[in-house]
Short mmCIF file of C-alpha atoms in Angstrom, two decimals:
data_model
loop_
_atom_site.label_atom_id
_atom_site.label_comp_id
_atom_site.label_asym_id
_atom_site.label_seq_id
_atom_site.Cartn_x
_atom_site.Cartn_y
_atom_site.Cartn_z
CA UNK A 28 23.59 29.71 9.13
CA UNK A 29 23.75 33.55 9.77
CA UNK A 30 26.17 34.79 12.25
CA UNK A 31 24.38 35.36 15.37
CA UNK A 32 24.85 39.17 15.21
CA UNK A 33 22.79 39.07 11.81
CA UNK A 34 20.77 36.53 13.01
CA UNK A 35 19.78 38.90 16.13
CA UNK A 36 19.13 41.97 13.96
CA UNK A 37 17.12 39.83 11.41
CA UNK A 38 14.66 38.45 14.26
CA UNK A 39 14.51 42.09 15.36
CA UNK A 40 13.47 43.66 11.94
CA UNK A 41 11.02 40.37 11.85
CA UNK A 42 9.36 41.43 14.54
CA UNK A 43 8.99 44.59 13.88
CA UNK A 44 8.08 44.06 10.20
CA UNK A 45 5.15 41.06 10.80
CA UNK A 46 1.70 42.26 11.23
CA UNK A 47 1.53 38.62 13.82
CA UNK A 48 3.27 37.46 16.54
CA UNK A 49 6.82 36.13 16.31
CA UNK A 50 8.38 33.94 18.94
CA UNK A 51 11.58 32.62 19.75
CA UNK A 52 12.47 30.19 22.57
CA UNK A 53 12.21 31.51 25.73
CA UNK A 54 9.15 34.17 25.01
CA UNK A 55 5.78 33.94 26.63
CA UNK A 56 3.71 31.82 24.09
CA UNK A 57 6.23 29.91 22.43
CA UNK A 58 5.78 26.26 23.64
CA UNK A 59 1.99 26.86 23.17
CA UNK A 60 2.89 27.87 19.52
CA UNK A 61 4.84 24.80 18.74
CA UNK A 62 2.37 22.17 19.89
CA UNK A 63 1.07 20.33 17.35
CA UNK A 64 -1.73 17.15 17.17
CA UNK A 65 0.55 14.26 17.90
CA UNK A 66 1.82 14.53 21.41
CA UNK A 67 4.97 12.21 19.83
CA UNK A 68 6.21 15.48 18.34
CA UNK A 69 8.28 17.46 20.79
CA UNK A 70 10.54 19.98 18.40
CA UNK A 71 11.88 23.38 19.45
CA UNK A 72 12.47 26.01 16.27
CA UNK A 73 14.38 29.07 16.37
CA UNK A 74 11.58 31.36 15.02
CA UNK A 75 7.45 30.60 14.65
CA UNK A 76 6.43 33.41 12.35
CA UNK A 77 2.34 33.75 13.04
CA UNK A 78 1.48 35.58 9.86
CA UNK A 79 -1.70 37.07 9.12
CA UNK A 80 -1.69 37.38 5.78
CA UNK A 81 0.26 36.85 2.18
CA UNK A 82 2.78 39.79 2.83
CA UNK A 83 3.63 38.68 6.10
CA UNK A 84 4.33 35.08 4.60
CA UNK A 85 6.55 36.67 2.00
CA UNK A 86 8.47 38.03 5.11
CA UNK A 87 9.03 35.09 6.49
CA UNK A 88 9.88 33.26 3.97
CA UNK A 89 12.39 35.91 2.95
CA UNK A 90 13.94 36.21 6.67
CA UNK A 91 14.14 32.40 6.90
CA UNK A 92 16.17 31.99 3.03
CA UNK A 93 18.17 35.21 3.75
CA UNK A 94 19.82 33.25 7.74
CA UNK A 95 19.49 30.14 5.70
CA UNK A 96 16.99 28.58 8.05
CA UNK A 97 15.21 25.23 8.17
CA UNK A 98 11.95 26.43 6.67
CA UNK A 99 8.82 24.49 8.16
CA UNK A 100 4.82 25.13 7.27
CA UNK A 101 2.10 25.04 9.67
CA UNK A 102 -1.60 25.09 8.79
CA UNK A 103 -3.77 22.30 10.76
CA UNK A 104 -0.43 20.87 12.41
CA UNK A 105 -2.37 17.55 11.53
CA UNK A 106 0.84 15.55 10.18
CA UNK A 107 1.07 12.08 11.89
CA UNK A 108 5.10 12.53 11.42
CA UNK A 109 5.26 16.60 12.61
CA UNK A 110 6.00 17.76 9.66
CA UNK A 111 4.70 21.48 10.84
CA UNK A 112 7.64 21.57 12.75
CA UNK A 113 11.45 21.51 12.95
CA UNK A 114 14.44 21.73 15.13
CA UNK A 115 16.40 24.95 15.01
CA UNK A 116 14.80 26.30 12.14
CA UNK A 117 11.59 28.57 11.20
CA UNK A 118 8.04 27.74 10.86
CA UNK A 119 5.65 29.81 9.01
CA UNK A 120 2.86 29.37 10.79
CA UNK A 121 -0.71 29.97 8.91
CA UNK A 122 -3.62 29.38 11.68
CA UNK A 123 -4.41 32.79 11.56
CA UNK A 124 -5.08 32.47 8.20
CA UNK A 125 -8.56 31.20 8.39
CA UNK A 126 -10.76 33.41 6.67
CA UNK A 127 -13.50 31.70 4.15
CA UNK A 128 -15.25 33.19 1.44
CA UNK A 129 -18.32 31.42 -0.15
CA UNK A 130 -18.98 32.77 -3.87
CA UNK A 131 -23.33 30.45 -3.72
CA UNK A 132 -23.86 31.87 -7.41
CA UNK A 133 -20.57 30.40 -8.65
CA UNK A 134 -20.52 27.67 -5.98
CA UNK A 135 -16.92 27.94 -5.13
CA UNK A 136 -15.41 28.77 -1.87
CA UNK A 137 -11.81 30.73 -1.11
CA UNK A 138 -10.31 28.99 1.63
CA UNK A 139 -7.18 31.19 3.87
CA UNK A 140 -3.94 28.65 4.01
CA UNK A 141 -5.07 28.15 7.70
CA UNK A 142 -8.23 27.38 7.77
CA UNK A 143 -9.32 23.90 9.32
CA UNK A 144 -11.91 21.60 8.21
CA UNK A 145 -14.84 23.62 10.38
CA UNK A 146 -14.27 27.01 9.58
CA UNK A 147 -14.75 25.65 6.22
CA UNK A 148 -17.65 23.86 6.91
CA UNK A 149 -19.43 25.99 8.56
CA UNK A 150 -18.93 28.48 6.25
CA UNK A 151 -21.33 26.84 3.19
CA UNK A 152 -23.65 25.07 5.48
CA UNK A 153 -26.07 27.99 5.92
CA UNK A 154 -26.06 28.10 1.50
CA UNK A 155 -26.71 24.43 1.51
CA UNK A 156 -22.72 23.90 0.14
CA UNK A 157 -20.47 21.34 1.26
CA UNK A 158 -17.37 20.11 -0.28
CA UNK A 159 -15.09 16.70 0.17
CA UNK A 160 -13.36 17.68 3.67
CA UNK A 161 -11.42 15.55 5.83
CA UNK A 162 -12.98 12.99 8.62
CA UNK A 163 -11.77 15.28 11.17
CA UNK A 164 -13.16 19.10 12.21
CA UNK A 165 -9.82 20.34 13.18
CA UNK A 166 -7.61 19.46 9.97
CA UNK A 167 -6.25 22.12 7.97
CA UNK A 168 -7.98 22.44 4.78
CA UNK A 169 -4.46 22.82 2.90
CA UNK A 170 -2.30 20.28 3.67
CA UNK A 171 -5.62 17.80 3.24
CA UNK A 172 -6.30 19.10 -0.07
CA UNK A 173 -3.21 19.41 -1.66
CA UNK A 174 -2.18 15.91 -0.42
CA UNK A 175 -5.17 14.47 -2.32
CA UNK A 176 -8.63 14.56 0.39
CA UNK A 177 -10.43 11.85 1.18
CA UNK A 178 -13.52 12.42 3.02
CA UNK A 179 -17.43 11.64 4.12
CA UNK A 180 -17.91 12.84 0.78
CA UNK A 181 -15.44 11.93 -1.99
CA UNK A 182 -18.14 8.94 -3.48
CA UNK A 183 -20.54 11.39 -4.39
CA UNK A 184 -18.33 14.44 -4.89
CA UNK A 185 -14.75 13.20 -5.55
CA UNK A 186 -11.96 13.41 -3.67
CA UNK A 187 -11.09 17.00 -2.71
CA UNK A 188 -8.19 17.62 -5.00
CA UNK A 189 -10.49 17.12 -7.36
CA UNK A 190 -12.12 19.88 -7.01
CA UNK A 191 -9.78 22.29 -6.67
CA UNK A 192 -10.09 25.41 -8.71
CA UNK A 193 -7.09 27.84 -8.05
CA UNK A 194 -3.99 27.60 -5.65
CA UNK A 195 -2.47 30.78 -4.30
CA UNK A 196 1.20 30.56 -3.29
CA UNK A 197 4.28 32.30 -2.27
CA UNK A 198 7.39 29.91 -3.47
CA UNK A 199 10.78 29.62 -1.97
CA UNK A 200 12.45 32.77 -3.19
CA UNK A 201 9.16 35.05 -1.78
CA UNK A 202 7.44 35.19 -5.23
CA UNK A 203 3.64 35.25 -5.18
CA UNK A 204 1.89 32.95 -7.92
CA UNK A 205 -1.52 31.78 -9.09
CA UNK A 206 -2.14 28.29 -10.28
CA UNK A 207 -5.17 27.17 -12.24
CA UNK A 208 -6.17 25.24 -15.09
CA UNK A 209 -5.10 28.72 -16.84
CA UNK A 210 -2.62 29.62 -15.23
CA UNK A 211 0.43 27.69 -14.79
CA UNK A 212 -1.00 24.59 -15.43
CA UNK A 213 1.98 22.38 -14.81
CA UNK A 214 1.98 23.90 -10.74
CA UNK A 215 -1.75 22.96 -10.88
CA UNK A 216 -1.22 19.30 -11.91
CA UNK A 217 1.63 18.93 -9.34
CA UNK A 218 -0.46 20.82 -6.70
CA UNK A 219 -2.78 17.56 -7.09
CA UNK A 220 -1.05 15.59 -4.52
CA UNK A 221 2.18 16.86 -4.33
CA UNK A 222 1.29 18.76 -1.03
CA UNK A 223 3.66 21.71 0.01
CA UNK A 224 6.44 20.83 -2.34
CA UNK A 225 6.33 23.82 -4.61
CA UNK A 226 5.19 27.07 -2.08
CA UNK A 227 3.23 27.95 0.54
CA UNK A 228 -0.23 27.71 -0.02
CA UNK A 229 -1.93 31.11 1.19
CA UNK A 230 -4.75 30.63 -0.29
CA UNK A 231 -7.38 27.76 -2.35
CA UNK A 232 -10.35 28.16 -3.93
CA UNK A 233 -12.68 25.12 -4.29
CA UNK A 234 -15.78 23.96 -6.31
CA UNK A 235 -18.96 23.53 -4.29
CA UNK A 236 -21.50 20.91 -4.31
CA UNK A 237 -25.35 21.38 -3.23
CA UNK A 238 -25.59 19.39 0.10
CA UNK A 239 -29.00 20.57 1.47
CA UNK A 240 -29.88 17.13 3.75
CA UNK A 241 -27.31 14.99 5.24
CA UNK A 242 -28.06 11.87 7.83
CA UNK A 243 -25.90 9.01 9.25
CA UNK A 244 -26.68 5.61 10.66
CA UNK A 245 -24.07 4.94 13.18
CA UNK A 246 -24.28 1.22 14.80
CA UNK A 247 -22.31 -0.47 17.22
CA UNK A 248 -21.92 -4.36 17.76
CA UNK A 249 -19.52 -6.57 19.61
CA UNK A 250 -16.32 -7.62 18.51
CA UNK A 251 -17.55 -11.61 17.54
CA UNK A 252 -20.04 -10.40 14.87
CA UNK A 253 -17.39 -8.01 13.04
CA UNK A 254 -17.07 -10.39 10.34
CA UNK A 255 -20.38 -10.44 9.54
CA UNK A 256 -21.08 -6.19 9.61
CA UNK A 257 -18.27 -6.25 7.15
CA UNK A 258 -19.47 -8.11 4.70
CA UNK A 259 -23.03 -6.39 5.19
CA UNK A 260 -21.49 -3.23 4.60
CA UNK A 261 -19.08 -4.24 1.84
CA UNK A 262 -21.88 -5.96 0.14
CA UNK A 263 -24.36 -2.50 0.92
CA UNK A 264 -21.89 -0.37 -0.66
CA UNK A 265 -21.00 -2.31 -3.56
CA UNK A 266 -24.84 -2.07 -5.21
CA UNK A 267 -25.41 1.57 -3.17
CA UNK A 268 -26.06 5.10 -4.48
CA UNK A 269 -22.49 7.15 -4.04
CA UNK A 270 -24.12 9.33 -1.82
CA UNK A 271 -23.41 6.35 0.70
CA UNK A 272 -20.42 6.28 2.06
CA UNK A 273 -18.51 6.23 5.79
CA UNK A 274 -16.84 3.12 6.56
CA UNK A 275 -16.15 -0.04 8.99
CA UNK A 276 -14.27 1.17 12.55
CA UNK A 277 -13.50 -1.24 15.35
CA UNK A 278 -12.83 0.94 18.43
CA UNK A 279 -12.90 1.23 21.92
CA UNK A 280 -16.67 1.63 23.10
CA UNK A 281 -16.73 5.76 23.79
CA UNK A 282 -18.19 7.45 27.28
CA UNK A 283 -21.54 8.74 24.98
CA UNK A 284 -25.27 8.21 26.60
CA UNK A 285 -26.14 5.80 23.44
CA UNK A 286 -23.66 2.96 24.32
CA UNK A 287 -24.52 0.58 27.24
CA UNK A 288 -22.25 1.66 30.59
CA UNK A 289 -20.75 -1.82 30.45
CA UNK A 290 -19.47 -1.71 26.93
CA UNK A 291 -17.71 2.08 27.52
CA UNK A 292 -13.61 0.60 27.37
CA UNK A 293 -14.50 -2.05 25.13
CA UNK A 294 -13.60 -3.51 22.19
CA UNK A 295 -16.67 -2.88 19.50
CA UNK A 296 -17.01 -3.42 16.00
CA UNK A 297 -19.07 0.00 14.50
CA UNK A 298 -20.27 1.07 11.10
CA UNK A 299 -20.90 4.74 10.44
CA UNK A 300 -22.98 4.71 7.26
CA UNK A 301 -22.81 8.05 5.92
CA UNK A 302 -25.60 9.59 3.13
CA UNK A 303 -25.62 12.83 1.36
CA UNK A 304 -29.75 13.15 1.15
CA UNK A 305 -32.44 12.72 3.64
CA UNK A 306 -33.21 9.90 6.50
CA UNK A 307 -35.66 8.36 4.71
CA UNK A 308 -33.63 7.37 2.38
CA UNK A 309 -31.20 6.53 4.85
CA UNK A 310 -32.75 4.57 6.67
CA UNK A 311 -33.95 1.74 3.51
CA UNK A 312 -30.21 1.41 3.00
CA UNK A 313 -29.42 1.16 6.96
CA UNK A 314 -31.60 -1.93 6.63
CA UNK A 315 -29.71 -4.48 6.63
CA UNK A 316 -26.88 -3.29 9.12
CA UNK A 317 -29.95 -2.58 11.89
CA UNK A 318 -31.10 -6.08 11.02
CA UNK A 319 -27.78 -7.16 12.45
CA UNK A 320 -27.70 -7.93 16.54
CA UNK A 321 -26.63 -5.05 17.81
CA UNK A 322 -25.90 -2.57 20.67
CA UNK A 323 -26.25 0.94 19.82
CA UNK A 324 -27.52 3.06 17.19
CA UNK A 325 -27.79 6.59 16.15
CA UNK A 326 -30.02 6.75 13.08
CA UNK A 327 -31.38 10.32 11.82
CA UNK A 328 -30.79 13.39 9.69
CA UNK A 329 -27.87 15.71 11.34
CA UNK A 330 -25.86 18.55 9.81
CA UNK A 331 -22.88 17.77 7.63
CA UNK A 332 -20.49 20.11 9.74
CA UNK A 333 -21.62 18.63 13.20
CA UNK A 334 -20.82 14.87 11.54
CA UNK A 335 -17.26 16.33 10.54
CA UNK A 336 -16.87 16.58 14.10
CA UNK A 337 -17.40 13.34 15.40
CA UNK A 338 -14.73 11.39 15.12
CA UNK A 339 -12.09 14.41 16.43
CA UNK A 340 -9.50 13.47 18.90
CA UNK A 341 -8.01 15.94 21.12
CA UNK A 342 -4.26 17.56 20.57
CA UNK A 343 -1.78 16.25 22.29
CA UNK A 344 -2.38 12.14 21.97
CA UNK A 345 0.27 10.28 20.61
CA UNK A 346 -0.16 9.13 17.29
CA UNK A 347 1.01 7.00 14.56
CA UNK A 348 -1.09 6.12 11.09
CA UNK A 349 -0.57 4.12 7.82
CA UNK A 350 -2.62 2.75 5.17
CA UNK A 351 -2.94 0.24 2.22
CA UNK A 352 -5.21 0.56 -0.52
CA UNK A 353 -7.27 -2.77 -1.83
CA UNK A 354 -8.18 -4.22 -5.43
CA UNK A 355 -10.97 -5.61 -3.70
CA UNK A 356 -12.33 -7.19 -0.14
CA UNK A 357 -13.20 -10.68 -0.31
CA UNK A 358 -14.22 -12.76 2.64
CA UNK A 359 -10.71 -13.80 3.43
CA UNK A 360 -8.99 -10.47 3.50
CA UNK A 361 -12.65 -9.74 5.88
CA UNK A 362 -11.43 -12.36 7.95
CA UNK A 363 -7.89 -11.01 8.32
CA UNK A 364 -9.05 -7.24 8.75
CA UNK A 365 -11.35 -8.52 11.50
CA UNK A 366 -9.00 -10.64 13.50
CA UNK A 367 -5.83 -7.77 13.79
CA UNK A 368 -8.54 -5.77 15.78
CA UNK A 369 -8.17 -7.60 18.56
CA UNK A 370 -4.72 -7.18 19.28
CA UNK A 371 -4.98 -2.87 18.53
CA UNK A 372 -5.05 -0.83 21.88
CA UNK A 373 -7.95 -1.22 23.84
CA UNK A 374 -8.90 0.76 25.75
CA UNK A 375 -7.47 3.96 23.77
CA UNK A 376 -8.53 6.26 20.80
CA UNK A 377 -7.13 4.00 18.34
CA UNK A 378 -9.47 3.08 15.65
CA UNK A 379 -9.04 0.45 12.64
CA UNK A 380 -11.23 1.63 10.00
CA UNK A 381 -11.69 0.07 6.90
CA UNK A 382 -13.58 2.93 4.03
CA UNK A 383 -14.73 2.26 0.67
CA UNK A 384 -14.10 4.13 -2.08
CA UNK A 385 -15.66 3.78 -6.13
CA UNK A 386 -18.21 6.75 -7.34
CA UNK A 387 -16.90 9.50 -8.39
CA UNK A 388 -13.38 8.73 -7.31
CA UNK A 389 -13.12 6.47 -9.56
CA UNK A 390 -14.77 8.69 -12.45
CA UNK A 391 -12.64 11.70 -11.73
CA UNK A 392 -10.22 13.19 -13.69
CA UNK A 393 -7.56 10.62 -14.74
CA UNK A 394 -4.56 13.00 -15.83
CA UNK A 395 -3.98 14.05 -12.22
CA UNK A 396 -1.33 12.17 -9.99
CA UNK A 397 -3.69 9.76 -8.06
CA UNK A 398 -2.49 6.57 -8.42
CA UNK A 399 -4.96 5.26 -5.54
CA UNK A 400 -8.31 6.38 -7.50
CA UNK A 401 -9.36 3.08 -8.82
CA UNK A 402 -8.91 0.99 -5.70
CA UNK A 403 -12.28 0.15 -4.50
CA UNK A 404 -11.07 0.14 -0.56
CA UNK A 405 -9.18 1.72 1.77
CA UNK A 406 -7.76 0.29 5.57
CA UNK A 407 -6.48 2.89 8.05
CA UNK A 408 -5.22 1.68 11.03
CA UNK A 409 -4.83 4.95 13.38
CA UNK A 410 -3.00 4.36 16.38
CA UNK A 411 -3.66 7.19 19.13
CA UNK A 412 -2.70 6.73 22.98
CA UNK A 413 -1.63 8.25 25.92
CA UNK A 414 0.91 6.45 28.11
CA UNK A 415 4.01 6.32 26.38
CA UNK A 416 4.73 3.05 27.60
CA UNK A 417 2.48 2.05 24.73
CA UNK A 418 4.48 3.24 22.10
CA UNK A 419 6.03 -0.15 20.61
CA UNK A 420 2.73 -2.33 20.87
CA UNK A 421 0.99 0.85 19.11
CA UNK A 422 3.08 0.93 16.55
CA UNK A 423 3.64 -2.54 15.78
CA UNK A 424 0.32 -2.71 15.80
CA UNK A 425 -0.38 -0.46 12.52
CA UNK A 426 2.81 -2.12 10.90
CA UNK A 427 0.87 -5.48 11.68
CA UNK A 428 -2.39 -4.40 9.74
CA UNK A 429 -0.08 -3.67 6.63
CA UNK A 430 1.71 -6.67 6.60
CA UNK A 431 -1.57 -8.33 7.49
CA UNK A 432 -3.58 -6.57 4.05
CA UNK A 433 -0.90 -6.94 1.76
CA UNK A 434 -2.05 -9.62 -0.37
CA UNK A 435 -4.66 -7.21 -1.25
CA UNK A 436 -2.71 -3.96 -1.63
CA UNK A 437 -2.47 -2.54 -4.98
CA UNK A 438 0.48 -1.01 -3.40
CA UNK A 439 -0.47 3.04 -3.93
CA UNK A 440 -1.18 5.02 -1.10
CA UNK A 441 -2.91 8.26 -0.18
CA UNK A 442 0.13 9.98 1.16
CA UNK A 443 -2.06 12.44 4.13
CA UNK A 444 -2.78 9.07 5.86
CA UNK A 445 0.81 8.08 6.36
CA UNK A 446 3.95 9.50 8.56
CA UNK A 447 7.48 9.13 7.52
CA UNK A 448 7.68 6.07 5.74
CA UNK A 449 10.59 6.77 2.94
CA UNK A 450 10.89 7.52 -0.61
CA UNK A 451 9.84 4.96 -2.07
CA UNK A 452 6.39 5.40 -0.21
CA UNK A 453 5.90 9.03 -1.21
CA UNK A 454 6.27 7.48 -4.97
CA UNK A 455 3.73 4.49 -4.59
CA UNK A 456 1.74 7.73 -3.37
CA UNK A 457 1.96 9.76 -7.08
CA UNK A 458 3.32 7.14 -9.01
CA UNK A 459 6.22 6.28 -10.79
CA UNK A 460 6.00 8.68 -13.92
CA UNK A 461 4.39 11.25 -11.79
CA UNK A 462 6.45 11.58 -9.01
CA UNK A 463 9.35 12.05 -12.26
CA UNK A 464 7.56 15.37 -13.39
CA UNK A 465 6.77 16.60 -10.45
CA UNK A 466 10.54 16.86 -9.86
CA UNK A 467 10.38 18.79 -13.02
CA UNK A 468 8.16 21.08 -11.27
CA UNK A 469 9.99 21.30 -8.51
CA UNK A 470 13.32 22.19 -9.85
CA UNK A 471 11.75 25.01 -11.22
CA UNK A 472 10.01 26.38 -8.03
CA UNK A 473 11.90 25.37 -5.77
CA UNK A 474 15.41 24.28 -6.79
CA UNK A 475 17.21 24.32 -3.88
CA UNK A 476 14.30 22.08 -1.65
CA UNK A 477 13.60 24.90 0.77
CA UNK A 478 10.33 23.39 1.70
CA UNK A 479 11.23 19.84 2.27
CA UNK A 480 9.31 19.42 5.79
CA UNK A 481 6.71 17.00 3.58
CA UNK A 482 6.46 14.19 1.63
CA UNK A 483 9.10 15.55 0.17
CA UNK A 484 10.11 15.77 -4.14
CA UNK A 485 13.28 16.37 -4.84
CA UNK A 486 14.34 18.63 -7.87
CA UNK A 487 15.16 16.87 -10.54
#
């Protein structure tokens, strides 16, 4: 650490120097500027650098090596364990990096290193262009993609790392680089999952996919006929077109006009059965779920950017997330699934989702570091709650779902739906031999693991 008299003159030229806002503890906007989505994460850093574009980042990142600062990266602030954040050190801090550029004739889209899910999204909806995004409007488009992307769409479109096109980044010592399938090609195969290991993302561009129609079939039922909607759904989306997709969530029964007043703080068992096309079409492969007693339905065409919207929670929840991926879902393990719901935390935004996976997952490209591409299914419990009173039953409660599912696991994991949960997790989530050459990678960007506030890689 810098002495202070160094340290003071270096926040000075900072500020002076940044086209954004700086802030240090004690200025107005600071404790604004270090919120982030779980309300669990309460961490004060010496410097928040808003930057507004690549040069500014290259400040930052230059201040923050040159005081030898903690060196934290902020898009969405969407990490379950706060890893946008630190204690003492600096966070580069990308929101207002959020501009999108849609290229329709080349159907690729430039994304800013800030950007959330719904500036992206609404971006190529009026051109009839979507892309795999997260399940959530608010995450940053970075962090999601570079950790791998599983969304509404990855069946039908593949995950979104999969279609990533170019990565623009300024590394640890405040070099600017380009990664493609051109250029540096070893950065682009780590960039496939190995999140913000290597730089700071300032930019990604991103293949397109036509999306002109999209409709849902979202059904609620209670609790007692869960086991049954499972297997309807497992069974619908086993012999289904991959433009079906969504998944299984028991949750508490939401304040919306389409569920009964009684039910609103209840435990229900709902399927949100997704479809990239039409609601005719829809609605023949809804069959058998509407068939089902139920309570509540929502059946019709709706656009793709207002569906990545309706699952968002608000900032400032408390949170906690894991996840096991399955070789397959047989009655028993739909048994098991079924029966932890009813100890999760009810009433609360919790949800225990199980989503399917196959399509073009499972056909994309195999030389990437994806170890969880060929497991068929996916279970999620996501923990979110208010009273911190609940903390231990909360999180018990996701460690019980893992324990509960692991006769099923194939033991990989998609590392953006997990916190903190060691080493030897962030390798079941890139695999043995991958998570080896990544460190090769590493050492060479980033030698001295400046940017370790992820699932981190150490150099090799």
């Amino acid at each position: 650490m810098a002495s202070l008299s160094k340290a003071g003159a270096a926040l000075a030229a900072l500020r002076e120097d940044l086209t954004g806002e700086v802030f240090a503890p004690g200025d107005p906007g600071y404790d604004e500027a270090r919120i982030v989505h779980n309300g669990m994460i309460d961490r004060r850093p010496a410097v928040i650098a808003q930057c507004v574009d690549e040069d500014d980042v290259v400040r930052a990142v230059r201040f923050g090596r040159d005081l030898d600062l903690k060196i934290a990266v902020r898009g969405g602030g969407h990490s379950v364990a706060g890893m946008a954040l630190n204690d003492g050190g600096l966070v580069v801090d990308l929101r207002r990096l959020h501009g999108v550029t849609v290229h329709p004739a080349a159907e690729a889209v430039r994304i800013g290193g800030g950007a959330t899910m719904s500036h992206l999204d609404r971006a190529t909806q009026p051109y009839g262009l979507a892309t795999t995004g997260g399940r959530a409007s608010t995450t940053g488009v970075g962090g999601f993609v570079l950790g791998g992307g599983t969304g509404w769409l990855d069946r039908c479109c593949g995950l979104a790392v999969d279609n990533l096109l170019g990565v623009e980044l300024v590394t640890a010592d405040g070099d600017r680089v380009t990664a493609s399938a051109d250029e540096n090609p070893e950065l682009f195969w780590a960039l496939h999952g190995g999140g913000g290991n290597f730089g700071i993302a300032t930019a990604i561009t991103l293949k397109l996919h036509e999306l002109p129609e999209f409709s849902i079939a979202l059904v609620l039922y209670l609790p007692e006929h869960g086991p049954e909607v499972v297997r309807t759904y497992r069974d619908l989306i086993s012999v289904g077109p991959v433009e079906a997709a969504g998944g299984v969530i028991y949750l508490t029964g939401p304040p919306e006009e389409f569920v009964p007043p009684p039910l609103v703080g209840t435990l229900l068992c709902g399927v949100l059965l997704t479809y990239a096309g039409g609601e005719e079409d829809l609605r023949k492969l809804a069959e058998p779920l509407l068939a089902l007693p139920h309570e509540a339905e929502v059946v019709g065409a709706m656009p793709y950017a207002d569906v990545q919207c309706m699952i968002d929670d608000p900032p400032g929840l408390r949170n906690y997330w894991s996840a096991e991926y399955l070789s397959q879902a047989p009655d028993d393990f739909v048994d098991v699934f079924c029966d932890r719901a009813r100890s999760m935390p009810v009433p609360s935004s919790t949800q225990h989702v199980l989503f399917p996976q196959g399509g073009a997952i499972a056909d994309g490209p195999r030389a990437y570091p994806v170890p969880y591409r060929d497991a068929p299914w996916a279970v999620h419990p996501f923990a979110a709650w208010e009273d911190p009173a609940d903390d231990e039953r909360a999180v018990q409660w996701v460690r019980d779902v893992r324990a509960d599912v692991r006769p099923w696991s194939t033991g990989a994991v998609y590392l953006n739906f997990i916190g903190d949960e060691g080493a030897e997790r962030v390798v079941a989530g890139l695999g043995a031999e991958n998570a080896r050459r990544m460190a090769m990678v590493k050492r060479h960007y980033d030698p001295d693991n400046v940017f370790r506030f992820n699932h981190n890689i150490k150099p090799a």
